[in-house]
Amino acid sequence: MRVIVVGCGKLGSGLAKALMRKGNQVTIIDKDASTFELLGSDFKGETIVGSGFDRDVLEQANIRRADAIISCSKSDEANALIGKMARDVYHVPRVISRLYDPRRAEIYRSLGIQTLSTTTWGIERAMEMLSYEKLDSVMTIGDGQVEIIRAETPALLVGRTVNELTVYGEIQVLAINRSNKVFLPSQGTVLHQDDIIYISVLASSTNRLKTLLGLD
């Protein structure tokens, strides 16, 4: 996966190193070249000095071929702008922005830009976000403790009931979009092919959900 990280502070450098260890192609951007020292001598990705919302810099980072961009500079305004540019102008499939203001975070999540906070939790959460394939995060609640996930019904669950995708206290199906009509299911509702399922899941149960959906 080709990933661009904007901002080489504790979160950005930690993400860049974690992504590289997973075998991803990483490019990291920062206005201050000295911050790249946080990456260590074994970092094999590309480093670019410049502003993350400068189009020339983004083009240099090959954003048109990027699979994901994570903007984690110290500025909410810059991170939000970069996320919006990546989503609307360059159509990057996965866009994550670090936003400190929860009011802004909710607005940008509604626009399809995933958001995160706090450094240690942020690295783990961003790695989880990037690992999703057929899952789409709609919103998070309680600083990421609960997440609402949107997913297509996998083949292995077609013809099964909602009950088989329920783990009490951890995972619950909230709604189903079927043929552009949304309804609230019961535990006995049968899942159909092409259903879009909205699921609430505890952050600690994300891997369990992926197992139930056959995505692990």
JSON list of C-alpha atoms in Angstrom, two decimals:
[
{"chain": "A", "resi": 1, "resn": "MET", "atom": "CA", "xyz": [0.00, 0.00, 0.00]},
{"chain": "A", "resi": 2, "resn": "ARG", "atom": "CA", "xyz": [1.26, 3.50, -0.85]},
{"chain": "A", "resi": 3, "resn": "VAL", "atom": "CA", "xyz": [0.76, 5.79, 2.15]},
{"chain": "A", "resi": 4, "resn": "ILE", "atom": "CA", "xyz": [1.50, 9.50, 2.61]},
{"chain": "A", "resi": 5, "resn": "VAL", "atom": "CA", "xyz": [1.98, 10.78, 6.16]},
{"chain": "A", "resi": 6, "resn": "VAL", "atom": "CA", "xyz": [1.87, 14.55, 6.72]},
{"chain": "A", "resi": 7, "resn": "GLY", "atom": "CA", "xyz": [3.61, 15.72, 9.88]},
{"chain": "A", "resi": 8, "resn": "CYS", "atom": "CA", "xyz": [6.65, 14.04, 11.39]},
{"chain": "A", "resi": 9, "resn": "GLY", "atom": "CA", "xyz": [5.96, 14.55, 15.09]},
{"chain": "A", "resi": 10, "resn": "LYS", "atom": "CA", "xyz": [5.53, 11.68, 17.55]},
{"chain": "A", "resi": 11, "resn": "LEU", "atom": "CA", "xyz": [2.35, 10.43, 15.88]},
{"chain": "A", "resi": 12, "resn": "GLY", "atom": "CA", "xyz": [3.50, 10.88, 12.29]},
{"chain": "A", "resi": 13, "resn": "SER", "atom": "CA", "xyz": [6.94, 9.36, 12.78]},
{"chain": "A", "resi": 14, "resn": "GLY", "atom": "CA", "xyz": [5.48, 6.47, 14.79]},
{"chain": "A", "resi": 15, "resn": "LEU", "atom": "CA", "xyz": [2.95, 5.77, 12.06]},
{"chain": "A", "resi": 16, "resn": "ALA", "atom": "CA", "xyz": [5.54, 6.00, 9.29]},
{"chain": "A", "resi": 17, "resn": "LYS", "atom": "CA", "xyz": [7.78, 3.47, 11.04]},
{"chain": "A", "resi": 18, "resn": "ALA", "atom": "CA", "xyz": [4.90, 1.13, 11.86]},
{"chain": "A", "resi": 19, "resn": "LEU", "atom": "CA", "xyz": [3.64, 1.26, 8.27]},
{"chain": "A", "resi": 20, "resn": "MET", "atom": "CA", "xyz": [7.12, 0.61, 6.89]},
{"chain": "A", "resi": 21, "resn": "ARG", "atom": "CA", "xyz": [7.55, -2.42, 9.16]},
{"chain": "A", "resi": 22, "resn": "LYS", "atom": "CA", "xyz": [4.32, -3.79, 7.67]},
{"chain": "A", "resi": 23, "resn": "GLY", "atom": "CA", "xyz": [5.85, -3.58, 4.20]},
{"chain": "A", "resi": 24, "resn": "ASN", "atom": "CA", "xyz": [4.05, -0.46, 2.99]},
{"chain": "A", "resi": 25, "resn": "GLN", "atom": "CA", "xyz": [5.56, 2.21, 0.72]},
{"chain": "A", "resi": 26, "resn": "VAL", "atom": "CA", "xyz": [5.68, 5.33, 2.90]},
{"chain": "A", "resi": 27, "resn": "THR", "atom": "CA", "xyz": [6.28, 8.99, 2.08]},
{"chain": "A", "resi": 28, "resn": "ILE", "atom": "CA", "xyz": [6.36, 11.48, 4.96]},
{"chain": "A", "resi": 29, "resn": "ILE", "atom": "CA", "xyz": [6.07, 15.27, 4.61]},
{"chain": "A", "resi": 30, "resn": "ASP", "atom": "CA", "xyz": [7.07, 17.97, 7.09]},
{"chain": "A", "resi": 31, "resn": "LYS", "atom": "CA", "xyz": [8.03, 21.64, 6.85]},
{"chain": "A", "resi": 32, "resn": "ASP", "atom": "CA", "xyz": [10.91, 21.10, 9.29]},
{"chain": "A", "resi": 33, "resn": "ALA", "atom": "CA", "xyz": [13.59, 18.75, 7.96]},
{"chain": "A", "resi": 34, "resn": "SER", "atom": "CA", "xyz": [15.02, 18.22, 11.46]},
{"chain": "A", "resi": 35, "resn": "THR", "atom": "CA", "xyz": [11.89, 16.29, 12.49]},
{"chain": "A", "resi": 36, "resn": "PHE", "atom": "CA", "xyz": [12.90, 13.43, 10.20]},
{"chain": "A", "resi": 37, "resn": "GLU", "atom": "CA", "xyz": [15.50, 12.51, 12.82]},
{"chain": "A", "resi": 38, "resn": "LEU", "atom": "CA", "xyz": [12.59, 10.93, 14.75]},
{"chain": "A", "resi": 39, "resn": "LEU", "atom": "CA", "xyz": [12.36, 8.29, 12.01]},
{"chain": "A", "resi": 40, "resn": "GLY", "atom": "CA", "xyz": [15.75, 6.81, 12.85]},
{"chain": "A", "resi": 41, "resn": "SER", "atom": "CA", "xyz": [18.48, 5.66, 10.53]},
{"chain": "A", "resi": 42, "resn": "ASP", "atom": "CA", "xyz": [16.68, 2.48, 9.48]},
{"chain": "A", "resi": 43, "resn": "PHE", "atom": "CA", "xyz": [13.71, 4.30, 7.89]},
{"chain": "A", "resi": 44, "resn": "LYS", "atom": "CA", "xyz": [13.66, 3.40, 4.19]},
{"chain": "A", "resi": 45, "resn": "GLY", "atom": "CA", "xyz": [10.71, 5.52, 3.08]},
{"chain": "A", "resi": 46, "resn": "GLU", "atom": "CA", "xyz": [10.78, 8.86, 1.29]},
{"chain": "A", "resi": 47, "resn": "THR", "atom": "CA", "xyz": [10.97, 12.18, 3.14]},
{"chain": "A", "resi": 48, "resn": "ILE", "atom": "CA", "xyz": [9.84, 15.48, 1.61]},
{"chain": "A", "resi": 49, "resn": "VAL", "atom": "CA", "xyz": [10.36, 18.95, 3.10]},
{"chain": "A", "resi": 50, "resn": "GLY", "atom": "CA", "xyz": [7.33, 21.17, 2.50]},
{"chain": "A", "resi": 51, "resn": "SER", "atom": "CA", "xyz": [3.74, 21.97, 3.40]},
{"chain": "A", "resi": 52, "resn": "GLY", "atom": "CA", "xyz": [1.22, 19.14, 3.28]},
{"chain": "A", "resi": 53, "resn": "PHE", "atom": "CA", "xyz": [-1.45, 21.34, 1.68]},
{"chain": "A", "resi": 54, "resn": "ASP", "atom": "CA", "xyz": [0.86, 22.59, -1.09]},
{"chain": "A", "resi": 55, "resn": "ARG", "atom": "CA", "xyz": [-0.28, 20.90, -4.29]},
{"chain": "A", "resi": 56, "resn": "ASP", "atom": "CA", "xyz": [3.23, 20.81, -5.71]},
{"chain": "A", "resi": 57, "resn": "VAL", "atom": "CA", "xyz": [4.43, 18.99, -2.59]},
{"chain": "A", "resi": 58, "resn": "LEU", "atom": "CA", "xyz": [1.53, 16.53, -2.75]},
{"chain": "A", "resi": 59, "resn": "GLU", "atom": "CA", "xyz": [2.24, 15.91, -6.43]},
{"chain": "A", "resi": 60, "resn": "GLN", "atom": "CA", "xyz": [5.90, 15.29, -5.55]},
{"chain": "A", "resi": 61, "resn": "ALA", "atom": "CA", "xyz": [4.66, 12.73, -3.01]},
{"chain": "A", "resi": 62, "resn": "ASN", "atom": "CA", "xyz": [2.75, 11.06, -5.89]},
{"chain": "A", "resi": 63, "resn": "ILE", "atom": "CA", "xyz": [-0.63, 11.59, -4.24]},
{"chain": "A", "resi": 64, "resn": "ARG", "atom": "CA", "xyz": [-2.47, 10.58, -7.40]},
{"chain": "A", "resi": 65, "resn": "ARG", "atom": "CA", "xyz": [-1.25, 7.01, -6.87]},
{"chain": "A", "resi": 66, "resn": "ALA", "atom": "CA", "xyz": [-1.62, 7.00, -3.07]},
{"chain": "A", "resi": 67, "resn": "ASP", "atom": "CA", "xyz": [-3.83, 4.41, -1.39]},
{"chain": "A", "resi": 68, "resn": "ALA", "atom": "CA", "xyz": [-4.04, 6.43, 1.82]},
{"chain": "A", "resi": 69, "resn": "ILE", "atom": "CA", "xyz": [-3.04, 9.74, 3.37]},
{"chain": "A", "resi": 70, "resn": "ILE", "atom": "CA", "xyz": [-2.78, 10.48, 7.09]},
{"chain": "A", "resi": 71, "resn": "SER", "atom": "CA", "xyz": [-2.49, 14.13, 8.09]},
{"chain": "A", "resi": 72, "resn": "CYS", "atom": "CA", "xyz": [-1.22, 14.53, 11.64]},
{"chain": "A", "resi": 73, "resn": "SER", "atom": "CA", "xyz": [0.41, 17.95, 11.83]},
{"chain": "A", "resi": 74, "resn": "LYS", "atom": "CA", "xyz": [-0.06, 20.15, 14.92]},
{"chain": "A", "resi": 75, "resn": "SER", "atom": "CA", "xyz": [-2.77, 22.24, 13.23]},
{"chain": "A", "resi": 76, "resn": "ASP", "atom": "CA", "xyz": [-6.43, 21.18, 13.08]},
{"chain": "A", "resi": 77, "resn": "GLU", "atom": "CA", "xyz": [-6.97, 23.63, 10.22]},
{"chain": "A", "resi": 78, "resn": "ALA", "atom": "CA", "xyz": [-4.11, 22.19, 8.16]},
{"chain": "A", "resi": 79, "resn": "ASN", "atom": "CA", "xyz": [-5.12, 18.58, 8.84]},
{"chain": "A", "resi": 80, "resn": "ALA", "atom": "CA", "xyz": [-8.74, 19.27, 7.91]},
{"chain": "A", "resi": 81, "resn": "LEU", "atom": "CA", "xyz": [-7.73, 21.09, 4.71]},
{"chain": "A", "resi": 82, "resn": "ILE", "atom": "CA", "xyz": [-5.33, 18.32, 3.67]},
{"chain": "A", "resi": 83, "resn": "GLY", "atom": "CA", "xyz": [-7.98, 15.69, 4.34]},
{"chain": "A", "resi": 84, "resn": "LYS", "atom": "CA", "xyz": [-10.57, 17.57, 2.29]},
{"chain": "A", "resi": 85, "resn": "MET", "atom": "CA", "xyz": [-8.13, 18.09, -0.62]},
{"chain": "A", "resi": 86, "resn": "ALA", "atom": "CA", "xyz": [-7.14, 14.43, -0.58]},
{"chain": "A", "resi": 87, "resn": "ARG", "atom": "CA", "xyz": [-10.78, 13.32, -0.58]},
{"chain": "A", "resi": 88, "resn": "ASP", "atom": "CA", "xyz": [-12.32, 15.85, -2.99]},
{"chain": "A", "resi": 89, "resn": "VAL", "atom": "CA", "xyz": [-9.49, 16.76, -5.36]},
{"chain": "A", "resi": 90, "resn": "TYR", "atom": "CA", "xyz": [-7.29, 13.66, -5.53]},
{"chain": "A", "resi": 91, "resn": "HIS", "atom": "CA", "xyz": [-9.90, 11.02, -4.57]},
{"chain": "A", "resi": 92, "resn": "VAL", "atom": "CA", "xyz": [-7.52, 9.16, -2.26]},
{"chain": "A", "resi": 93, "resn": "PRO", "atom": "CA", "xyz": [-9.35, 5.98, -1.13]},
{"chain": "A", "resi": 94, "resn": "ARG", "atom": "CA", "xyz": [-8.47, 6.30, 2.56]},
{"chain": "A", "resi": 95, "resn": "VAL", "atom": "CA", "xyz": [-8.18, 9.67, 4.28]},
{"chain": "A", "resi": 96, "resn": "ILE", "atom": "CA", "xyz": [-7.39, 10.11, 7.98]},
{"chain": "A", "resi": 97, "resn": "SER", "atom": "CA", "xyz": [-6.92, 13.46, 9.75]},
{"chain": "A", "resi": 98, "resn": "ARG", "atom": "CA", "xyz": [-5.81, 14.15, 13.30]},
{"chain": "A", "resi": 99, "resn": "LEU", "atom": "CA", "xyz": [-8.24, 16.67, 14.80]},
{"chain": "A", "resi": 100, "resn": "TYR", "atom": "CA", "xyz": [-8.07, 17.87, 18.40]},
{"chain": "A", "resi": 101, "resn": "ASP", "atom": "CA", "xyz": [-11.44, 19.65, 18.38]},
{"chain": "A", "resi": 102, "resn": "PRO", "atom": "CA", "xyz": [-14.21, 17.02, 18.71]},
{"chain": "A", "resi": 103, "resn": "ARG", "atom": "CA", "xyz": [-16.76, 19.34, 17.08]},
{"chain": "A", "resi": 104, "resn": "ARG", "atom": "CA", "xyz": [-14.66, 19.49, 13.93]},
{"chain": "A", "resi": 105, "resn": "ALA", "atom": "CA", "xyz": [-14.00, 15.77, 14.08]},
{"chain": "A", "resi": 106, "resn": "GLU", "atom": "CA", "xyz": [-17.72, 14.98, 13.85]},
{"chain": "A", "resi": 107, "resn": "ILE", "atom": "CA", "xyz": [-18.13, 17.32, 10.87]},
{"chain": "A", "resi": 108, "resn": "TYR", "atom": "CA", "xyz": [-15.25, 15.79, 8.94]},
{"chain": "A", "resi": 109, "resn": "ARG", "atom": "CA", "xyz": [-16.27, 12.22, 9.72]},
{"chain": "A", "resi": 110, "resn": "SER", "atom": "CA", "xyz": [-19.65, 13.06, 8.16]},
{"chain": "A", "resi": 111, "resn": "LEU", "atom": "CA", "xyz": [-17.76, 14.08, 5.00]},
{"chain": "A", "resi": 112, "resn": "GLY", "atom": "CA", "xyz": [-15.99, 10.72, 4.78]},
{"chain": "A", "resi": 113, "resn": "ILE", "atom": "CA", "xyz": [-12.74, 11.78, 6.46]},
{"chain": "A", "resi": 114, "resn": "GLN", "atom": "CA", "xyz": [-11.77, 9.50, 9.32]},
{"chain": "A", "resi": 115, "resn": "THR", "atom": "CA", "xyz": [-10.31, 11.24, 12.36]},
{"chain": "A", "resi": 116, "resn": "LEU", "atom": "CA", "xyz": [-8.13, 10.31, 15.32]},
{"chain": "A", "resi": 117, "resn": "SER", "atom": "CA", "xyz": [-6.46, 11.83, 18.36]},
{"chain": "A", "resi": 118, "resn": "THR", "atom": "CA", "xyz": [-3.84, 11.06, 21.07]},
{"chain": "A", "resi": 119, "resn": "THR", "atom": "CA", "xyz": [-0.47, 9.71, 19.97]},
{"chain": "A", "resi": 120, "resn": "THR", "atom": "CA", "xyz": [-0.27, 6.13, 21.33]},
{"chain": "A", "resi": 121, "resn": "TRP", "atom": "CA", "xyz": [-3.92, 5.29, 20.72]},
{"chain": "A", "resi": 122, "resn": "GLY", "atom": "CA", "xyz": [-3.74, 7.17, 17.40]},
{"chain": "A", "resi": 123, "resn": "ILE", "atom": "CA", "xyz": [-0.99, 4.97, 15.98]},
{"chain": "A", "resi": 124, "resn": "GLU", "atom": "CA", "xyz": [-2.89, 1.80, 16.85]},
{"chain": "A", "resi": 125, "resn": "ARG", "atom": "CA", "xyz": [-6.20, 3.23, 15.60]},
{"chain": "A", "resi": 126, "resn": "ALA", "atom": "CA", "xyz": [-4.76, 4.47, 12.31]},
{"chain": "A", "resi": 127, "resn": "MET", "atom": "CA", "xyz": [-3.21, 1.07, 11.64]},
{"chain": "A", "resi": 128, "resn": "GLU", "atom": "CA", "xyz": [-6.61, -0.54, 12.25]},
{"chain": "A", "resi": 129, "resn": "MET", "atom": "CA", "xyz": [-8.32, 1.96, 9.92]},
{"chain": "A", "resi": 130, "resn": "LEU", "atom": "CA", "xyz": [-5.86, 1.19, 7.15]},
{"chain": "A", "resi": 131, "resn": "SER", "atom": "CA", "xyz": [-6.26, -2.56, 7.62]},
{"chain": "A", "resi": 132, "resn": "TYR", "atom": "CA", "xyz": [-9.99, -2.45, 6.80]},
{"chain": "A", "resi": 133, "resn": "GLU", "atom": "CA", "xyz": [-10.82, -3.70, 3.34]},
{"chain": "A", "resi": 134, "resn": "LYS", "atom": "CA", "xyz": [-14.58, -3.93, 3.01]},
{"chain": "A", "resi": 135, "resn": "LEU", "atom": "CA", "xyz": [-15.30, -2.02, 6.21]},
{"chain": "A", "resi": 136, "resn": "ASP", "atom": "CA", "xyz": [-15.99, 1.70, 6.29]},
{"chain": "A", "resi": 137, "resn": "SER", "atom": "CA", "xyz": [-15.93, 3.69, 9.53]},
{"chain": "A", "resi": 138, "resn": "VAL", "atom": "CA", "xyz": [-18.96, 6.00, 9.72]},
{"chain": "A", "resi": 139, "resn": "MET", "atom": "CA", "xyz": [-18.31, 7.58, 13.12]},
{"chain": "A", "resi": 140, "resn": "THR", "atom": "CA", "xyz": [-16.77, 7.01, 16.53]},
{"chain": "A", "resi": 141, "resn": "ILE", "atom": "CA", "xyz": [-18.29, 7.61, 19.97]},
{"chain": "A", "resi": 142, "resn": "GLY", "atom": "CA", "xyz": [-16.56, 8.31, 23.29]},
{"chain": "A", "resi": 143, "resn": "ASP", "atom": "CA", "xyz": [-13.10, 9.16, 21.90]},
{"chain": "A", "resi": 144, "resn": "GLY", "atom": "CA", "xyz": [-13.00, 6.00, 19.84]},
{"chain": "A", "resi": 145, "resn": "GLN", "atom": "CA", "xyz": [-14.32, 3.54, 22.41]},
{"chain": "A", "resi": 146, "resn": "VAL", "atom": "CA", "xyz": [-17.26, 2.61, 20.18]},
{"chain": "A", "resi": 147, "resn": "GLU", "atom": "CA", "xyz": [-17.33, 2.78, 16.40]},
{"chain": "A", "resi": 148, "resn": "ILE", "atom": "CA", "xyz": [-20.13, 2.60, 13.86]},
{"chain": "A", "resi": 149, "resn": "ILE", "atom": "CA", "xyz": [-19.02, 0.49, 10.90]},
{"chain": "A", "resi": 150, "resn": "ARG", "atom": "CA", "xyz": [-20.64, 0.19, 7.49]},
{"chain": "A", "resi": 151, "resn": "ALA", "atom": "CA", "xyz": [-20.03, -3.06, 5.62]},
{"chain": "A", "resi": 152, "resn": "GLU", "atom": "CA", "xyz": [-21.41, -5.05, 2.72]},
{"chain": "A", "resi": 153, "resn": "THR", "atom": "CA", "xyz": [-22.86, -8.43, 3.64]},
{"chain": "A", "resi": 154, "resn": "PRO", "atom": "CA", "xyz": [-20.07, -10.96, 3.00]},
{"chain": "A", "resi": 155, "resn": "ALA", "atom": "CA", "xyz": [-20.92, -14.09, 1.03]},
{"chain": "A", "resi": 156, "resn": "LEU", "atom": "CA", "xyz": [-20.55, -16.32, 4.09]},
{"chain": "A", "resi": 157, "resn": "LEU", "atom": "CA", "xyz": [-23.35, -14.45, 5.91]},
{"chain": "A", "resi": 158, "resn": "VAL", "atom": "CA", "xyz": [-25.88, -14.30, 3.06]},
{"chain": "A", "resi": 159, "resn": "GLY", "atom": "CA", "xyz": [-28.95, -16.24, 4.21]},
{"chain": "A", "resi": 160, "resn": "ARG", "atom": "CA", "xyz": [-27.85, -16.08, 7.86]},
{"chain": "A", "resi": 161, "resn": "THR", "atom": "CA", "xyz": [-29.58, -14.03, 10.55]},
{"chain": "A", "resi": 162, "resn": "VAL", "atom": "CA", "xyz": [-28.53, -10.85, 12.34]},
{"chain": "A", "resi": 163, "resn": "ASN", "atom": "CA", "xyz": [-28.19, -12.95, 15.50]},
{"chain": "A", "resi": 164, "resn": "GLU", "atom": "CA", "xyz": [-25.10, -14.61, 13.99]},
{"chain": "A", "resi": 165, "resn": "LEU", "atom": "CA", "xyz": [-23.45, -11.19, 13.70]},
{"chain": "A", "resi": 166, "resn": "THR", "atom": "CA", "xyz": [-24.27, -10.19, 17.27]},
{"chain": "A", "resi": 167, "resn": "VAL", "atom": "CA", "xyz": [-22.00, -10.42, 20.30]},
{"chain": "A", "resi": 168, "resn": "TYR", "atom": "CA", "xyz": [-23.87, -8.98, 23.26]},
{"chain": "A", "resi": 169, "resn": "GLY", "atom": "CA", "xyz": [-22.08, -6.05, 24.83]},
{"chain": "A", "resi": 170, "resn": "GLU", "atom": "CA", "xyz": [-19.53, -5.95, 21.98]},
{"chain": "A", "resi": 171, "resn": "ILE", "atom": "CA", "xyz": [-21.06, -6.08, 18.49]},
{"chain": "A", "resi": 172, "resn": "GLN", "atom": "CA", "xyz": [-24.58, -5.14, 17.40]},
{"chain": "A", "resi": 173, "resn": "VAL", "atom": "CA", "xyz": [-26.26, -4.59, 14.04]},
{"chain": "A", "resi": 174, "resn": "LEU", "atom": "CA", "xyz": [-28.01, -1.21, 14.17]},
{"chain": "A", "resi": 175, "resn": "ALA", "atom": "CA", "xyz": [-29.55, -0.88, 10.70]},
{"chain": "A", "resi": 176, "resn": "ILE", "atom": "CA", "xyz": [-29.62, -2.41, 7.22]},
{"chain": "A", "resi": 177, "resn": "ASN", "atom": "CA", "xyz": [-29.80, -0.64, 3.89]},
{"chain": "A", "resi": 178, "resn": "ARG", "atom": "CA", "xyz": [-31.51, -2.93, 1.39]},
{"chain": "A", "resi": 179, "resn": "SER", "atom": "CA", "xyz": [-32.32, -1.69, -2.11]},
{"chain": "A", "resi": 180, "resn": "ASN", "atom": "CA", "xyz": [-31.89, 1.92, -0.89]},
{"chain": "A", "resi": 181, "resn": "LYS", "atom": "CA", "xyz": [-34.37, 1.43, 1.95]},
{"chain": "A", "resi": 182, "resn": "VAL", "atom": "CA", "xyz": [-33.04, 1.55, 5.52]},
{"chain": "A", "resi": 183, "resn": "PHE", "atom": "CA", "xyz": [-34.72, -0.38, 8.33]},
{"chain": "A", "resi": 184, "resn": "LEU", "atom": "CA", "xyz": [-34.01, -1.53, 11.88]},
{"chain": "A", "resi": 185, "resn": "PRO", "atom": "CA", "xyz": [-33.56, -5.32, 11.95]},
{"chain": "A", "resi": 186, "resn": "SER", "atom": "CA", "xyz": [-34.55, -7.85, 14.58]},
{"chain": "A", "resi": 187, "resn": "GLN", "atom": "CA", "xyz": [-32.27, -10.68, 15.68]},
{"chain": "A", "resi": 188, "resn": "GLY", "atom": "CA", "xyz": [-34.14, -12.94, 13.26]},
{"chain": "A", "resi": 189, "resn": "THR", "atom": "CA", "xyz": [-33.74, -10.72, 10.20]},
{"chain": "A", "resi": 190, "resn": "VAL", "atom": "CA", "xyz": [-32.14, -12.66, 7.35]},
{"chain": "A", "resi": 191, "resn": "LEU", "atom": "CA", "xyz": [-29.19, -11.00, 5.62]},
{"chain": "A", "resi": 192, "resn": "HIS", "atom": "CA", "xyz": [-29.36, -10.66, 1.83]},
{"chain": "A", "resi": 193, "resn": "GLN", "atom": "CA", "xyz": [-26.68, -10.26, -0.79]},
{"chain": "A", "resi": 194, "resn": "ASP", "atom": "CA", "xyz": [-25.81, -6.57, -1.38]},
{"chain": "A", "resi": 195, "resn": "ASP", "atom": "CA", "xyz": [-27.23, -5.53, 2.00]},
{"chain": "A", "resi": 196, "resn": "ILE", "atom": "CA", "xyz": [-25.29, -2.66, 3.58]},
{"chain": "A", "resi": 197, "resn": "ILE", "atom": "CA", "xyz": [-25.04, -3.34, 7.31]},
{"chain": "A", "resi": 198, "resn": "TYR", "atom": "CA", "xyz": [-24.44, -0.68, 9.97]},
{"chain": "A", "resi": 199, "resn": "ILE", "atom": "CA", "xyz": [-22.76, -2.21, 12.99]},
{"chain": "A", "resi": 200, "resn": "SER", "atom": "CA", "xyz": [-21.72, -0.77, 16.36]},
{"chain": "A", "resi": 201, "resn": "VAL", "atom": "CA", "xyz": [-18.54, -2.33, 17.76]},
{"chain": "A", "resi": 202, "resn": "LEU", "atom": "CA", "xyz": [-16.29, -1.78, 20.75]},
{"chain": "A", "resi": 203, "resn": "ALA", "atom": "CA", "xyz": [-12.78, -0.74, 19.69]},
{"chain": "A", "resi": 204, "resn": "SER", "atom": "CA", "xyz": [-11.46, -3.77, 21.59]},
{"chain": "A", "resi": 205, "resn": "SER", "atom": "CA", "xyz": [-13.71, -6.08, 19.54]},
{"chain": "A", "resi": 206, "resn": "THR", "atom": "CA", "xyz": [-12.71, -4.90, 16.05]},
{"chain": "A", "resi": 207, "resn": "ASN", "atom": "CA", "xyz": [-10.72, -8.06, 15.29]},
{"chain": "A", "resi": 208, "resn": "ARG", "atom": "CA", "xyz": [-13.64, -10.21, 16.46]},
{"chain": "A", "resi": 209, "resn": "LEU", "atom": "CA", "xyz": [-15.94, -8.35, 14.06]},
{"chain": "A", "resi": 210, "resn": "LYS", "atom": "CA", "xyz": [-13.53, -8.91, 11.18]},
{"chain": "A", "resi": 211, "resn": "THR", "atom": "CA", "xyz": [-13.51, -12.62, 12.03]},
{"chain": "A", "resi": 212, "resn": "LEU", "atom": "CA", "xyz": [-17.32, -12.75, 11.96]},
{"chain": "A", "resi": 213, "resn": "LEU", "atom": "CA", "xyz": [-17.30, -11.00, 8.59]},
{"chain": "A", "resi": 214, "resn": "GLY", "atom": "CA", "xyz": [-14.58, -13.28, 7.23]},
{"chain": "A", "resi": 215, "resn": "LEU", "atom": "CA", "xyz": [-12.11, -10.42, 6.78]},
{"chain": "A", "resi": 216, "resn": "ASP", "atom": "CA", "xyz": [-9.32, -11.58, 9.09]}
]
